[in-house]
Every structure is written in structure tokens, then in C-alpha cells.
Amino acid sequence: MGTSRLVLGHSNTLGEHPLCQVLGQCPVSLQVVDDPQALPAELALLLLDETLLALRPLEYWLESGAILLGCLDQSGVLPLPARASVEELSALLRFAGEQHSLRHKTAQLTAALAGKHDDLSKLVDVGLALSAERDLDRLLEKILIEGRRLSNSDAASLFLIGRRPDAPPQLIFKLTQNGTLSQNSFQDQRMPLSKASIAGYVALTSTELNLEDVYAIAADAPYRFNRSFDLQMGYRTLSILAIPMLNHRHEVVGVLEFINRQRKGCDAFNPELIAFDEEIAVSLRALASQAAVAIENRQLLDDISRLFDGFVKASVFAIERRDPTTSGHSFRVAELCLALANQLPQAPSDKLRAQALSSDGLRELRYAALLHDFGKVGVREHVLVKAKKLAEPVLENLRYRVALAQENLRNQTLRKMLHAYRHQAGLSEERRLQLEAELAYECERLERYLNNIVQANEPSMLSEGDFQHLQEVQGELVKAPGNCLISLLSEGEFGALAIRKGSLTTAEREEIERHVVHTQEFLSLIPWTPDLQGVPHIAGAHHEKLDGSGYPKGLVGDAIPCASRIMTVCDIYDALTAADRPYKPAMPLDRALDILKSEAQSGLLDAELVQLFIASRCFQVTGAPGSHGASPFSHHVCDYEPSCTREQPHTH
């Protein structure tokens, strides 16, 4: 209690009280209470009597905050002996004063505890908010907003430490906020990491700095305050609390600076600036720790995402190296898919708008589009890159077969001439010319057959008449060594040459179509995160058609995911307009779009998606048709043949 005297309130009838004379000799200041609604702020003790109880009930006085004393037998009232001596009464009053002091301290501690609980709740909320934020820039902005709110700071800045194996670490001035100045556009600033600046010193020493006035930094301090911002903006930086952000390995990942703390409840236009005390520093340290973990987690997730993205791109590149025909196809399809998917929220159709993809859905579609031809690794290479209907060794064998037949004809003609010389008294000129003419005719006929074979070996569209020429060649019997007769074309060779479209036999085309099955099987082996689990199914359904005529499962209508239907439209467009198919030129844009419309009208493609694809001109993202490179190969696993020209369903 010290030497200060306690204020004892009493009614105006104190003179009639038995303790009146004794109280005057005690270490208290007496003060009359005549208005219960205007109690003195310094009131510590209250002498309760019948007069005061007549003004207000006991409950009212109990809530006044003063210690109640009196000769009354009332609960909550400290009893006073009516005949107490000065010493006894003084001791009792000192005890009551101590009770008042304890009650006041308890109230202060309760309020502080409530404030701490509130700060703790705020920190928990901040931690949850930071852990939920997936965008690094928004995360950093949220860290500063919450830190300024916790500390009631006018401004704040955030620095990150940039580390690369091939360069010294840098201090990156990443973000700043200021409640007094209007926010201007801000770009990252990189500077050498040194102890010369406040943030650099904190980063290198892991030391917290609490500066009451940055313009009064000691001359021997290793760091200095950069006044350029204040001079340029007309601002006055006073107090700064700079805190290192430490990760779980106690490495500094960044620095938080809180600037010009303001007293709460003061005039917003003329704020009172105060220093950062230890109480608020504790909360900001906790925030800095949370921020460090959140930033590192976000950067780690971004690194993993970039790593996985690089792996996907490398996988696509490796696949395309197996079949250079596909160079760029998967990347173009991914671009087209994202362009079309991003149009869904603005689509004129309610159905399409309802199927708009989230950011996770867009990532899922992108990966599915990039990897939709991954299953080509399960297709035999000689089928994948088969340029002609007959392999070159087979065609070369046919050339030798024809050359051998021609040589046999020459030998046969020479034997006839020799027989005439030996057994027919010589060879007349007329007979010799006849034999030579027959030989020339037969050799020319075989050469013509060979030319027909070479021409039929090219992967082009054949008419019915072409089969007659092939059948004539197949029926030709030629002499082999030993004078045995063999067919110029075997059944298998004839069947390969009789392919009307492309270079693949039916069995080979079915093997090509199996690439979607391989794609889904291979992609299903990857432990996708929950937000990417649909990638295998989306990629495996990009050849399905709404009427069930697609492959591999013959899915119908809504059984085909929206993302797969988007990919189908984009995949067909690129197959029609690609310039990397030497056996067919890139289709003009108008013709390709007409085919998409026709396929939609036939019930194969999603008509609303096709309409949106054309109306929004999504196809422009990959440039003009025919602008892609060229390739020496002659087919692609995703080649598309319009339904009006197909001999049978499922032909790509």
C-alpha cells in the first residue's frame, strides 16, 4: 500500500456511527458518498450503513468494486467491531486495502489473460488461414495483414532469402504495406545479403531488433536505416520490430519488419506512435514462426509441382522421340483443352457453366491432355512408325523376286536359242526376234507389276479398281530356282497392299487403338494426389464418343467425363489441322471446323462444347493450321477420319 492513504467512502450520517471518532485517527481519507451513480474513481473502501442501503440494494454496492465494511450482518460485508480500538481498526482497514489491491491485480491479470487468449485465438486463426493459402503471393500478403492487425502497426515489410547453388544468397524485398500511404505498384527488389541493412543483419545473425527510433541508431551499430523511402514518400519511420522467420531447421527463410506501432483507440488521423513492447513481440514471434513454416511448405509444394511438371514434360518429350510424327501434338492438345475449359464459366449454356472446372480440375485436365498418348510406349515400334504398307525388307525381297523371275525368263530364252542351234540346224533371224520380243514383253510386264506394287505400297486412299491390279499381280506365277512356280505376291503381302487407308493392317490398327488402354493402365500406376486422381480416367476416355461408338469401353453420353469430352474435341481438331502427316496435308481451318460440326450433329461429339470451341476461337492458341513442323513418318495414334469417310467404326 505504500504511504498513500486509502479512500473510504461513507454516507452523510457518519457522525452518528459508533466508529466515527476512531476512523478519523486511521490512515484513510474519508469521502462522502451522496450519489451512488457518481462514485469516486479512487474509491477503495466503503463503509456500508442503513443510509446507503436505503439508496441502493446490497447487490449494487457489491458490484462497485470497493471492499464493503460495516457493522451490518450482511454477506459480502467485512464486519467491523463497534468498539474497536484505533490499532485494531487500522489493521482491519489495511487488510481491507490489501484485499482491494489483490482484487484490482486479479482483474488486471484476468483482463491480460483474456487478451492473451484473444491473441492466441487470433494466432490459431492466422495459422489456419496461412496453412490453407495455396498461392504464395497471397500468402505473403496475408502474413503482413495479420501481423499489422495483431500489433496495430501502420506499416510492414517482408523479405525473403533467395538461395541458389550457383550464386551467393540474396535478400529479396518481396512485399510492403503502408496504412498511411496509398499502395503503389511494387516489384520484387533483389539486393546483396549483408549486415549493412536492418533486414540483412537480422537475416544473417538470426537476431531480433526492436528499435524505438530508427533515426537514433547508435553510431557503432553494424547496420543502418535506409532513409530513401522516407525522403521520397514524405513518410516518417519511427519504431521498427524486425523478426527473423526461422524454419524447423532453425534456418532463416525471411525477415518480417513491423513499422510504427500505434496506440489502440487513438485518433486515426493523428495516431500516437508507441514502441513495440515484449508482450506484442511474443505474438509477432509466433506469427513469424507460423509464417516461416507456411512459406517453406508453400515453396516446397511449388518445387514439387515444378518437379512433377518437368517430369511430365520430359515424359511427353521421350514419348514423342519414339514417334517424331507426334512432335508437339500433346502440348498443343493441352493448350487447346485449357483454352476451351477456361471458357466454360462464360458459356451460354447453363449445362456447360455448371460443369466449369476448378483450378484443381484445370490442372487435372492439363496433365491428362499432356499424357493422353502415354500408352504409345505399349505399341510395338515397327507398328508405331510404320511408314509404308510393306516394310522395306519385304519390298526389297519383292524386287529381288521380280529380278529373279526376269533372269529366269532370260535363261529360258537363251536355252531356246541354244536348242535351236544344236538341234534345228541354226536359229533364223525371224525366230530370234520373236524370242527377244517375247522376253522383252514378259520382263516389261513384271516391271509393270513391280511398279504397281511400289505404288500400292504408299499409304494413300485406294479405289476399288486398284484391287483389280493387285489381284492380277497376286495371280502372277514366277519361276523360282529349281523351276518351281511361286506367286509373285503372298496372301499376307496382298492383304497389306490392299489397305485402302493409311499403312496399317486391321490387326496393327487395333494395336494402335490399344494405346488408350495402355495409357490408363500406366497412369493408374502413379500415386496421384487426391486433386489429380481423375487423370488416368480422363486420359483413357479421349477416344470415346457420345453415341457409344468410341473406344476402348464404348462409353455413352454423361458416362464420359466433361474433361474427356473437351479433350476429344481438341484432339480431333489438332489431328485434322496438324502439318506433321506427310501422307495428308494439314486441313484448312474452315474445313476442320465444319468436320467438328458434322461430327457433333452426328451425335459423336458434345455439340455445345464444339459450338463454344468455335465461337470463342479457342483454336487460335496453337496458331494457324499447318504451322507445325513436318515429319518423315506417315501415321499418328490420334489420326482422325471423319465419320462420313470411315469404312468401319473406331478408326483413328
XYZ file of C-alpha atoms in Angstrom:
652
model
C 0.000 0.000 0.000
C 2.983 2.350 0.496
C 2.354 5.745 2.095
C -0.752 6.592 0.072
C -3.950 6.770 2.080
C -6.956 4.607 1.116
C -10.142 6.395 0.130
C -13.007 5.317 2.397
C -16.479 6.247 1.257
C -19.299 6.756 3.739
C -22.796 8.186 3.981
C -23.596 11.662 5.286
C -24.615 10.107 8.607
C -21.100 9.050 9.586
C -21.219 11.356 12.545
C -23.862 9.128 14.099
C -21.770 5.978 13.583
C -20.031 4.429 16.626
C -16.730 4.240 14.747
C -16.736 7.880 13.713
C -14.132 9.032 16.233
C -11.841 6.070 15.666
C -11.941 6.299 11.826
C -10.724 9.850 11.986
C -7.482 8.590 13.553
C -6.914 5.778 10.980
C -4.736 6.040 7.804
C -7.657 6.607 5.417
C -9.135 9.522 3.513
C -12.815 9.939 4.232
C -15.155 10.938 1.428
C -18.921 11.351 1.490
C -20.932 9.243 -0.964
C -24.188 11.022 -1.681
C -24.720 9.971 -5.326
C -24.493 6.216 -5.948
C -24.173 6.829 -9.699
C -21.106 9.028 -9.286
C -18.756 7.016 -7.095
C -15.189 8.352 -6.838
C -12.811 6.583 -9.231
C -10.234 6.150 -6.434
C -12.768 4.590 -4.033
C -11.187 1.535 -2.361
C -13.299 1.012 0.787
C -16.927 1.692 1.515
C -18.476 1.955 4.981
C -21.903 0.471 4.373
C -24.770 1.514 6.650
C -28.544 1.703 6.588
C -28.459 5.066 4.813
C -26.533 3.708 1.814
C -28.661 0.553 1.723
C -31.712 2.766 1.521
C -30.258 4.400 -1.588
C -29.320 1.138 -3.353
C -29.620 -2.570 -2.511
C -26.651 -4.607 -1.359
C -26.104 -6.159 -4.836
C -25.443 -2.727 -6.277
C -22.729 -1.921 -3.756
C -21.144 -5.361 -4.193
C -20.611 -4.531 -7.859
C -18.997 -1.154 -7.120
C -15.508 -2.657 -6.899
C -14.866 -1.337 -3.394
C -14.318 -3.500 -0.330
C -17.502 -3.243 1.809
C -17.122 -2.665 5.562
C -19.755 -2.204 8.249
C -21.391 -3.218 11.467
C -24.142 -4.967 9.471
C -24.598 -8.699 9.349
C -24.638 -8.949 5.523
C -22.979 -11.425 3.177
C -20.032 -9.857 1.393
C -19.568 -7.142 4.038
C -16.400 -7.206 6.150
C -17.652 -6.831 9.749
C -16.256 -4.016 11.902
C -16.349 -4.284 15.700
C -18.396 -1.395 17.051
C -15.943 -0.833 19.966
C -12.650 -1.418 18.059
C -9.559 0.491 19.064
C -7.604 2.661 16.677
C -4.909 -0.004 16.285
C -7.440 -2.780 15.645
C -9.416 -0.717 13.184
C -6.254 0.438 11.373
C -5.098 -3.169 10.998
C -8.521 -4.166 9.697
C -8.543 -1.311 7.198
C -5.053 -2.228 5.990
C -6.275 -5.814 5.476
C -9.252 -4.498 3.514
C -6.905 -2.328 1.449
C -4.776 -5.356 0.634
C -7.908 -7.190 -0.425
C -8.800 -4.311 -2.727
C -5.301 -4.285 -4.173
C -5.437 -8.041 -4.764
C -8.852 -7.721 -6.353
C -7.518 -4.978 -8.666
C -4.488 -7.071 -9.636
C -6.724 -10.085 -10.219
C -8.901 -8.007 -12.537
C -5.820 -6.836 -14.409
C -4.492 -10.376 -14.742
C -7.893 -11.616 -15.858
C -8.026 -8.898 -18.499
C -4.473 -9.710 -19.595
C -5.305 -13.404 -19.717
C -8.376 -12.639 -21.791
C -6.179 -10.551 -24.087
C -3.664 -13.385 -24.339
C -6.465 -15.821 -25.062
C -7.741 -13.465 -27.732
C -4.241 -13.169 -29.210
C -3.858 -16.941 -29.074
C -7.188 -17.389 -30.831
C -6.101 -14.883 -33.454
C -2.810 -16.718 -33.927
C -4.649 -20.010 -34.315
C -6.933 -18.399 -36.890
C -3.909 -16.930 -38.644
C -2.168 -20.314 -38.655
C -5.200 -21.973 -40.176
C -5.524 -19.220 -42.762
C -1.842 -19.433 -43.679
C -1.868 -23.213 -43.968
C -4.926 -23.078 -46.233
C -3.487 -20.486 -48.620
C -2.088 -22.083 -51.770
C -0.910 -19.003 -53.637
C 2.476 -17.765 -52.388
C 1.857 -14.095 -53.190
C -1.500 -14.088 -51.394
C 0.111 -15.974 -48.511
C 2.777 -13.301 -48.063
C 0.168 -10.554 -48.259
C -1.935 -12.301 -45.640
C 1.084 -12.595 -43.304
C 1.589 -8.830 -43.356
C -2.116 -8.079 -42.953
C -2.441 -10.332 -39.913
C 0.827 -9.076 -38.381
C -0.250 -5.460 -38.715
C -3.631 -6.298 -37.211
C -2.077 -8.100 -34.244
C 0.397 -5.300 -33.496
C -1.692 -2.344 -34.691
C 1.234 -1.314 -36.883
C 0.924 1.323 -39.570
C 3.241 -0.487 -41.988
C 5.074 -3.753 -42.517
C 7.577 -5.280 -44.937
C 8.531 -8.839 -45.779
C 11.907 -10.027 -47.023
C 12.791 -13.498 -48.282
C 16.195 -15.132 -48.549
C 16.986 -16.276 -52.079
C 19.423 -19.181 -52.241
C 20.802 -20.812 -55.373
C 23.651 -23.322 -55.654
C 25.458 -21.264 -58.287
C 25.174 -17.826 -56.639
C 25.582 -16.159 -53.231
C 22.381 -15.720 -51.197
C 20.306 -12.616 -51.836
C 17.879 -10.548 -49.796
C 14.608 -10.227 -51.702
C 12.392 -7.282 -50.758
C 9.191 -9.153 -51.515
C 6.267 -7.105 -50.204
C 5.377 -3.962 -48.279
C 2.163 -2.492 -46.878
C 1.502 1.001 -45.506
C -1.710 2.264 -43.947
C -0.766 5.925 -44.299
C 0.465 5.950 -47.888
C -1.506 4.819 -50.908
C -0.314 1.487 -52.223
C 1.690 1.856 -55.409
C 2.698 -0.904 -57.762
C 5.533 -2.875 -56.203
C 8.039 -5.228 -57.780
C 10.476 -7.572 -56.115
C 13.815 -5.988 -55.357
C 16.929 -8.105 -55.007
C 19.987 -6.949 -53.106
C 23.146 -8.494 -51.683
C 22.659 -10.112 -48.283
C 24.809 -8.150 -45.827
C 24.687 -6.818 -42.274
C 24.600 -3.229 -43.506
C 20.791 -3.147 -43.570
C 18.406 -3.881 -40.710
C 16.782 -6.802 -42.539
C 20.161 -8.154 -43.680
C 21.571 -8.016 -40.144
C 18.551 -9.857 -38.748
C 18.750 -12.472 -41.511
C 22.465 -13.154 -41.082
C 22.540 -13.155 -37.277
C 19.071 -14.615 -36.551
C 18.757 -11.727 -34.095
C 15.573 -9.806 -33.412
C 15.872 -5.982 -33.478
C 13.435 -3.737 -31.582
C 14.265 -0.111 -32.430
C 12.294 2.696 -30.799
C 13.616 5.308 -33.241
C 15.494 4.210 -36.341
C 16.955 7.698 -36.752
C 18.687 7.320 -33.391
C 20.611 4.113 -34.136
C 23.960 4.105 -32.354
C 26.922 5.148 -34.470
C 28.798 1.932 -33.716
C 25.900 -0.344 -34.801
C 26.795 -2.558 -37.820
C 23.505 -1.736 -39.543
C 21.922 1.473 -40.767
C 18.391 2.573 -41.607
C 17.834 3.391 -45.279
C 16.124 6.795 -45.300
C 15.481 6.901 -49.060
C 11.896 5.687 -48.764
C 11.025 8.267 -46.120
C 12.607 11.061 -48.166
C 10.913 10.001 -51.362
C 7.439 9.437 -49.905
C 7.419 12.078 -47.169
C 6.989 9.385 -44.528
C 8.485 9.255 -41.030
C 9.578 5.849 -39.870
C 9.968 5.757 -36.114
C 9.818 2.323 -34.487
C 10.697 -0.963 -36.152
C 10.449 -4.505 -34.868
C 12.422 -6.816 -37.196
C 11.958 -10.543 -36.571
C 13.721 -13.435 -38.330
C 11.482 -16.143 -39.763
C 13.032 -19.486 -38.814
C 12.065 -22.839 -40.296
C 12.095 -26.151 -38.441
C 15.859 -26.445 -39.092
C 16.377 -23.021 -37.458
C 17.393 -21.572 -40.814
C 16.317 -18.026 -41.649
C 13.936 -18.062 -44.615
C 12.984 -14.390 -44.356
C 12.534 -11.307 -42.195
C 9.376 -9.546 -41.030
C 9.541 -5.828 -40.285
C 6.672 -4.104 -38.441
C 6.802 -0.321 -38.530
C 5.283 2.464 -36.396
C 3.085 0.733 -33.858
C 0.045 2.860 -32.922
C -1.767 3.082 -29.623
C -5.180 1.457 -29.885
C -8.186 3.749 -29.670
C -6.313 6.913 -30.664
C -7.268 9.354 -33.424
C -6.855 7.635 -36.785
C -5.803 10.948 -38.414
C -3.322 11.815 -35.689
C -2.193 8.463 -34.242
C 0.049 8.177 -31.214
C 3.106 6.083 -32.058
C 4.429 3.779 -29.361
C 7.277 1.307 -29.070
C 6.893 -2.426 -29.587
C 6.797 -3.994 -26.143
C 7.657 -7.559 -25.176
C 4.012 -8.554 -24.932
C 3.298 -7.797 -28.591
C 6.723 -9.112 -29.610
C 5.764 -12.555 -28.301
C 2.710 -12.655 -30.559
C 4.675 -11.431 -33.576
C 7.387 -14.034 -32.969
C 4.715 -16.712 -33.027
C 3.365 -15.224 -36.257
C 6.873 -15.183 -37.755
C 7.307 -18.850 -36.861
C 3.973 -19.739 -38.426
C 4.837 -17.653 -41.483
C 8.209 -19.393 -41.912
C 6.591 -22.829 -41.876
C 3.809 -21.724 -44.229
C 6.253 -20.107 -46.671
C 8.587 -23.091 -46.672
C 5.681 -25.504 -47.136
C 4.326 -23.398 -49.978
C 7.733 -23.162 -51.631
C 8.229 -26.895 -51.158
C 4.857 -27.619 -52.740
C 5.690 -25.269 -55.601
C 9.057 -27.002 -56.047
C 7.359 -30.405 -56.084
C 4.782 -29.112 -58.541
C 7.521 -27.766 -60.832
C 9.439 -31.023 -60.462
C 6.391 -33.080 -61.385
C 5.539 -30.719 -64.226
C 9.065 -31.117 -65.549
C 8.794 -34.888 -65.237
C 5.544 -34.864 -67.213
C 7.052 -32.690 -69.946
C 10.142 -34.892 -70.088
C 7.909 -37.975 -70.347
C 5.968 -36.425 -73.225
C 9.230 -35.476 -74.931
C 10.556 -39.017 -74.511
C 7.343 -40.488 -75.922
C 7.484 -38.175 -78.904
C 11.065 -39.206 -79.562
C 9.774 -42.744 -80.155
C 7.430 -41.363 -82.781
C 8.536 -37.969 -84.134
C 5.225 -37.780 -86.004
C 3.639 -36.674 -82.739
C 6.092 -33.832 -82.123
C 4.199 -31.084 -80.322
C 0.814 -32.834 -80.539
C 0.359 -33.436 -76.796
C 1.435 -29.904 -75.888
C -0.921 -28.387 -78.463
C -3.815 -30.518 -77.238
C -3.119 -29.406 -73.642
C -3.154 -25.741 -74.708
C -6.410 -26.211 -76.613
C -8.016 -28.049 -73.683
C -7.198 -25.306 -71.184
C -8.361 -22.614 -73.594
C -11.720 -24.373 -74.028
C -12.109 -25.268 -70.332
C -11.494 -21.643 -69.346
C -14.477 -20.646 -71.477
C -16.937 -22.810 -69.522
C -17.798 -20.182 -66.848
C -18.874 -17.780 -69.635
C -20.627 -20.407 -71.779
C -24.154 -19.534 -72.985
C -25.393 -22.953 -71.862
C -26.404 -23.469 -68.220
C -25.256 -27.090 -68.518
C -21.730 -26.088 -69.537
C -21.476 -23.368 -66.891
C -22.445 -25.940 -64.257
C -19.511 -28.103 -65.417
C -16.921 -25.329 -65.094
C -13.667 -26.746 -63.754
C -11.966 -25.595 -60.572
C -8.259 -24.745 -60.516
C -7.609 -28.361 -59.472
C -9.826 -29.563 -62.302
C -7.869 -27.468 -64.805
C -4.577 -28.946 -63.548
C -6.074 -32.417 -63.805
C -7.193 -31.750 -67.391
C -3.800 -30.324 -68.338
C -1.882 -33.358 -67.081
C -4.376 -35.729 -68.687
C -4.004 -33.900 -72.013
C -0.214 -33.906 -71.848
C -0.174 -37.637 -71.073
C -3.119 -38.804 -73.188
C -0.789 -40.623 -75.618
C 1.492 -42.046 -72.926
C 0.244 -45.525 -73.831
C 2.191 -45.417 -77.082
C 5.044 -46.954 -75.115
C 2.995 -50.161 -75.198
C 2.719 -50.149 -79.005
C 5.446 -52.020 -80.881
C 7.842 -49.580 -82.501
C 7.663 -51.079 -86.002
C 3.894 -50.548 -85.889
C 4.145 -47.097 -84.373
C 6.499 -45.794 -87.061
C 5.329 -47.947 -89.962
C 5.731 -45.597 -92.928
C 4.593 -47.900 -95.754
C 2.194 -50.813 -96.070
C 5.068 -53.237 -96.569
C 8.263 -52.959 -94.597
C 11.323 -52.056 -96.649
C 12.913 -55.545 -96.299
C 9.711 -57.121 -97.666
C 9.612 -54.682 -100.577
C 13.280 -55.326 -101.273
C 12.532 -59.057 -101.295
C 9.835 -58.418 -103.893
C 12.313 -56.530 -106.045
C 14.727 -59.483 -105.868
C 11.816 -61.812 -106.636
C 10.959 -59.861 -109.798
C 14.617 -59.589 -110.792
C 14.991 -63.350 -110.310
C 11.889 -64.001 -112.425
C 13.269 -61.757 -115.168
C 16.608 -63.564 -115.023
C 14.813 -66.911 -115.255
C 12.995 -65.637 -118.357
C 16.286 -64.610 -119.937
C 17.801 -68.012 -119.162
C 14.736 -69.703 -120.598
C 15.030 -67.655 -123.821
C 18.756 -68.421 -124.108
C 18.080 -72.146 -123.674
C 15.545 -71.997 -126.513
C 18.103 -70.299 -128.752
C 20.800 -72.829 -127.826
C 18.420 -75.711 -128.508
C 17.706 -74.308 -131.956
C 21.418 -74.080 -132.787
C 22.065 -77.632 -131.617
C 19.009 -79.488 -132.854
C 17.317 -77.353 -135.545
C 20.229 -76.521 -137.859
C 20.503 -72.964 -136.522
C 18.273 -70.055 -135.398
C 16.552 -67.982 -138.008
C 16.555 -64.201 -137.671
C 12.777 -64.201 -137.522
C 12.755 -66.743 -134.679
C 15.452 -64.830 -132.789
C 13.492 -61.581 -132.975
C 10.341 -63.375 -131.879
C 12.062 -64.833 -128.793
C 13.638 -61.476 -127.885
C 10.277 -59.719 -128.278
C 8.564 -62.250 -126.026
C 11.336 -61.848 -123.435
C 11.101 -58.057 -123.515
C 7.307 -58.213 -123.156
C 7.454 -60.549 -120.140
C 10.218 -58.556 -118.428
C 8.313 -55.334 -119.042
C 5.142 -56.920 -117.632
C 6.998 -57.955 -114.467
C 8.497 -54.464 -114.194
C 4.996 -53.005 -114.532
C 3.771 -55.309 -111.764
C 6.645 -54.172 -109.563
C 5.757 -50.522 -110.201
C 2.139 -51.276 -109.272
C 3.349 -52.882 -106.046
C 5.554 -49.876 -105.207
C 2.676 -47.509 -105.947
C 0.203 -49.568 -103.907
C 2.701 -49.611 -101.033
C 2.222 -45.871 -100.495
C -0.265 -45.105 -97.675
C -2.988 -43.389 -99.678
C -6.710 -43.841 -100.361
C -7.283 -46.708 -102.821
C -10.344 -47.166 -105.039
C -11.953 -50.496 -105.873
C -10.150 -50.512 -109.253
C -6.786 -50.621 -107.546
C -7.602 -54.028 -106.107
C -8.003 -55.488 -109.615
C -4.429 -54.569 -110.488
C -3.231 -56.054 -107.211
C -5.185 -59.243 -107.830
C -3.566 -59.508 -111.257
C -0.143 -59.152 -109.658
C -1.038 -61.691 -106.983
C -2.095 -64.210 -109.622
C 1.211 -63.959 -111.448
C 3.328 -67.116 -111.032
C 7.058 -66.817 -111.486
C 9.752 -69.436 -111.709
C 11.998 -69.812 -108.720
C 15.303 -71.720 -108.611
C 14.634 -75.396 -109.396
C 11.972 -74.405 -111.945
C 9.217 -74.349 -109.251
C 6.440 -71.771 -109.655
C 5.611 -69.306 -106.860
C 3.153 -66.447 -106.632
C 4.631 -63.006 -107.076
C 2.595 -61.807 -104.048
C 1.762 -63.893 -100.984
C -1.638 -63.655 -99.285
C -0.166 -61.593 -96.462
C 1.581 -59.206 -98.839
C -1.563 -58.793 -100.912
C -3.598 -58.092 -97.773
C -1.145 -55.402 -96.663
C -1.081 -53.715 -100.074
C -4.891 -53.812 -100.244
C -5.194 -51.487 -97.224
C -7.357 -48.670 -98.523
C -6.431 -46.029 -95.940
C -3.042 -45.442 -94.375
C -0.395 -48.077 -93.889
C -1.738 -50.267 -91.082
C -3.416 -53.632 -91.292
C -6.543 -54.268 -89.245
C -4.507 -56.012 -86.545
C -1.961 -53.202 -86.479
C -4.695 -50.563 -86.295
C -6.245 -52.391 -83.343
C -2.835 -52.418 -81.689
C -2.585 -48.660 -82.241
C -6.044 -48.172 -80.719
C -4.928 -50.118 -77.662
C -2.713 -47.146 -76.768
C -5.596 -45.606 -74.785
C -5.878 -48.783 -72.693
C -2.133 -48.694 -72.080
C -2.399 -45.003 -71.199
C -4.974 -45.606 -68.490
C -3.167 -48.669 -67.152
C 0.205 -46.911 -66.977
C -1.167 -43.698 -65.492
C -3.098 -45.690 -62.883
C 0.242 -46.881 -61.502
C 1.151 -43.310 -60.486
C 0.160 -42.432 -56.883
C -1.744 -39.289 -57.830
C -2.706 -36.794 -55.142
C -6.457 -36.575 -54.390
C -6.882 -33.492 -56.590
C -5.350 -35.338 -59.589
C -6.830 -38.818 -59.177
C -9.023 -38.402 -62.263
C -6.080 -38.057 -64.668
C -5.964 -41.752 -65.757
C -9.721 -41.944 -66.424
C -9.825 -38.606 -68.264
C -6.863 -39.512 -70.473
C -8.181 -43.041 -71.079
C -11.536 -41.761 -72.385
C -10.369 -39.270 -75.008
C -11.403 -41.585 -77.880
C -14.893 -42.285 -76.519
C -17.900 -40.933 -78.456
C -21.257 -39.812 -77.105
C -23.153 -42.445 -79.126
C -21.035 -45.303 -77.744
C -19.096 -45.895 -80.963
C -15.781 -44.849 -79.408
C -13.155 -46.961 -77.757
C -11.917 -48.643 -75.635
C -15.048 -49.008 -73.450
C -17.805 -47.677 -75.700
C -18.968 -45.178 -73.062
C -22.181 -43.295 -73.771
C -23.222 -39.698 -73.008
C -22.596 -38.424 -69.485
C -20.588 -41.538 -68.654
C -17.771 -39.721 -70.456
C -16.241 -37.067 -68.128
C -16.617 -33.468 -69.243
C -12.824 -33.111 -69.246
C -12.537 -36.098 -71.619
C -15.184 -34.625 -73.937
C -13.194 -31.387 -74.009
C -10.050 -33.342 -74.860
C -11.817 -35.265 -77.639
C -12.812 -32.052 -79.424
C -9.323 -30.582 -79.082
C -7.581 -33.841 -80.025
C -9.637 -34.188 -83.223
C -9.050 -30.554 -84.182
C -5.282 -30.943 -83.849
C -5.311 -34.269 -85.730
C -7.167 -32.611 -88.611
C -5.034 -29.482 -88.800
C -1.577 -30.847 -87.917
C 1.085 -30.474 -90.586
C 3.094 -33.479 -89.405
C 1.242 -36.076 -91.506
C 3.108 -36.292 -94.855
C 0.527 -38.628 -96.420
C -2.189 -35.985 -95.942
C -1.879 -32.199 -95.952
C -2.976 -30.077 -92.996
C -6.679 -29.435 -93.351
C -7.776 -25.791 -93.772
C -9.354 -24.213 -90.704
C -12.855 -23.848 -92.158
C -12.916 -27.462 -93.331
C -11.695 -28.731 -89.935
C -14.363 -26.723 -88.080
C -17.034 -27.994 -90.500
C -15.991 -31.562 -89.684
C -16.294 -30.859 -85.949
C -19.805 -29.500 -86.515
C -20.723 -32.514 -88.635
C -19.451 -34.957 -86.012
C -21.420 -33.083 -83.359
C -24.578 -33.242 -85.468
C -23.992 -36.980 -85.876
C -24.084 -37.372 -82.101
C -20.398 -38.251 -81.745
C -19.118 -35.066 -80.103
C -20.597 -32.737 -77.497
C -22.389 -30.170 -79.690
C -22.331 -27.432 -77.027
C -18.587 -27.848 -76.495
C -17.962 -27.760 -80.253
C -20.072 -24.610 -80.561
C -18.180 -22.978 -77.671
C -14.832 -24.072 -79.166
C -15.681 -22.375 -82.453
C -17.441 -19.286 -81.060
C -14.642 -18.477 -78.605
C -11.965 -19.215 -81.242
C -10.019 -21.313 -78.756
C -8.137 -22.873 -81.667
C -6.107 -19.692 -82.086
C -3.900 -20.576 -79.098
C -1.912 -23.048 -81.232
C -1.534 -20.799 -84.264
C -2.751 -21.250 -87.810
C -3.385 -24.784 -89.156
C -0.383 -26.236 -90.877
C 2.080 -24.103 -88.921
C 3.550 -27.063 -87.028
C 6.665 -28.889 -88.219
C 6.980 -31.725 -90.713
C 7.800 -35.392 -90.160
C 9.054 -38.298 -92.285
C 6.556 -40.709 -90.716
C 3.140 -41.489 -92.028
C 0.631 -42.004 -89.232
C -0.287 -40.994 -85.705
C -2.097 -42.820 -82.909
C -4.650 -39.996 -82.759
C -5.239 -39.522 -86.501
C -8.865 -38.786 -87.128
C -11.010 -39.877 -90.035
C -14.418 -38.156 -90.290
C -17.398 -40.478 -89.916
C -18.527 -39.889 -93.496
C -15.327 -41.493 -94.877
C -14.973 -44.403 -92.460
C -15.188 -47.993 -93.596
C -15.804 -49.169 -90.055
C -16.235 -47.595 -86.606
C -13.375 -46.864 -84.189
C -10.946 -45.888 -86.933
C -8.401 -43.294 -85.963
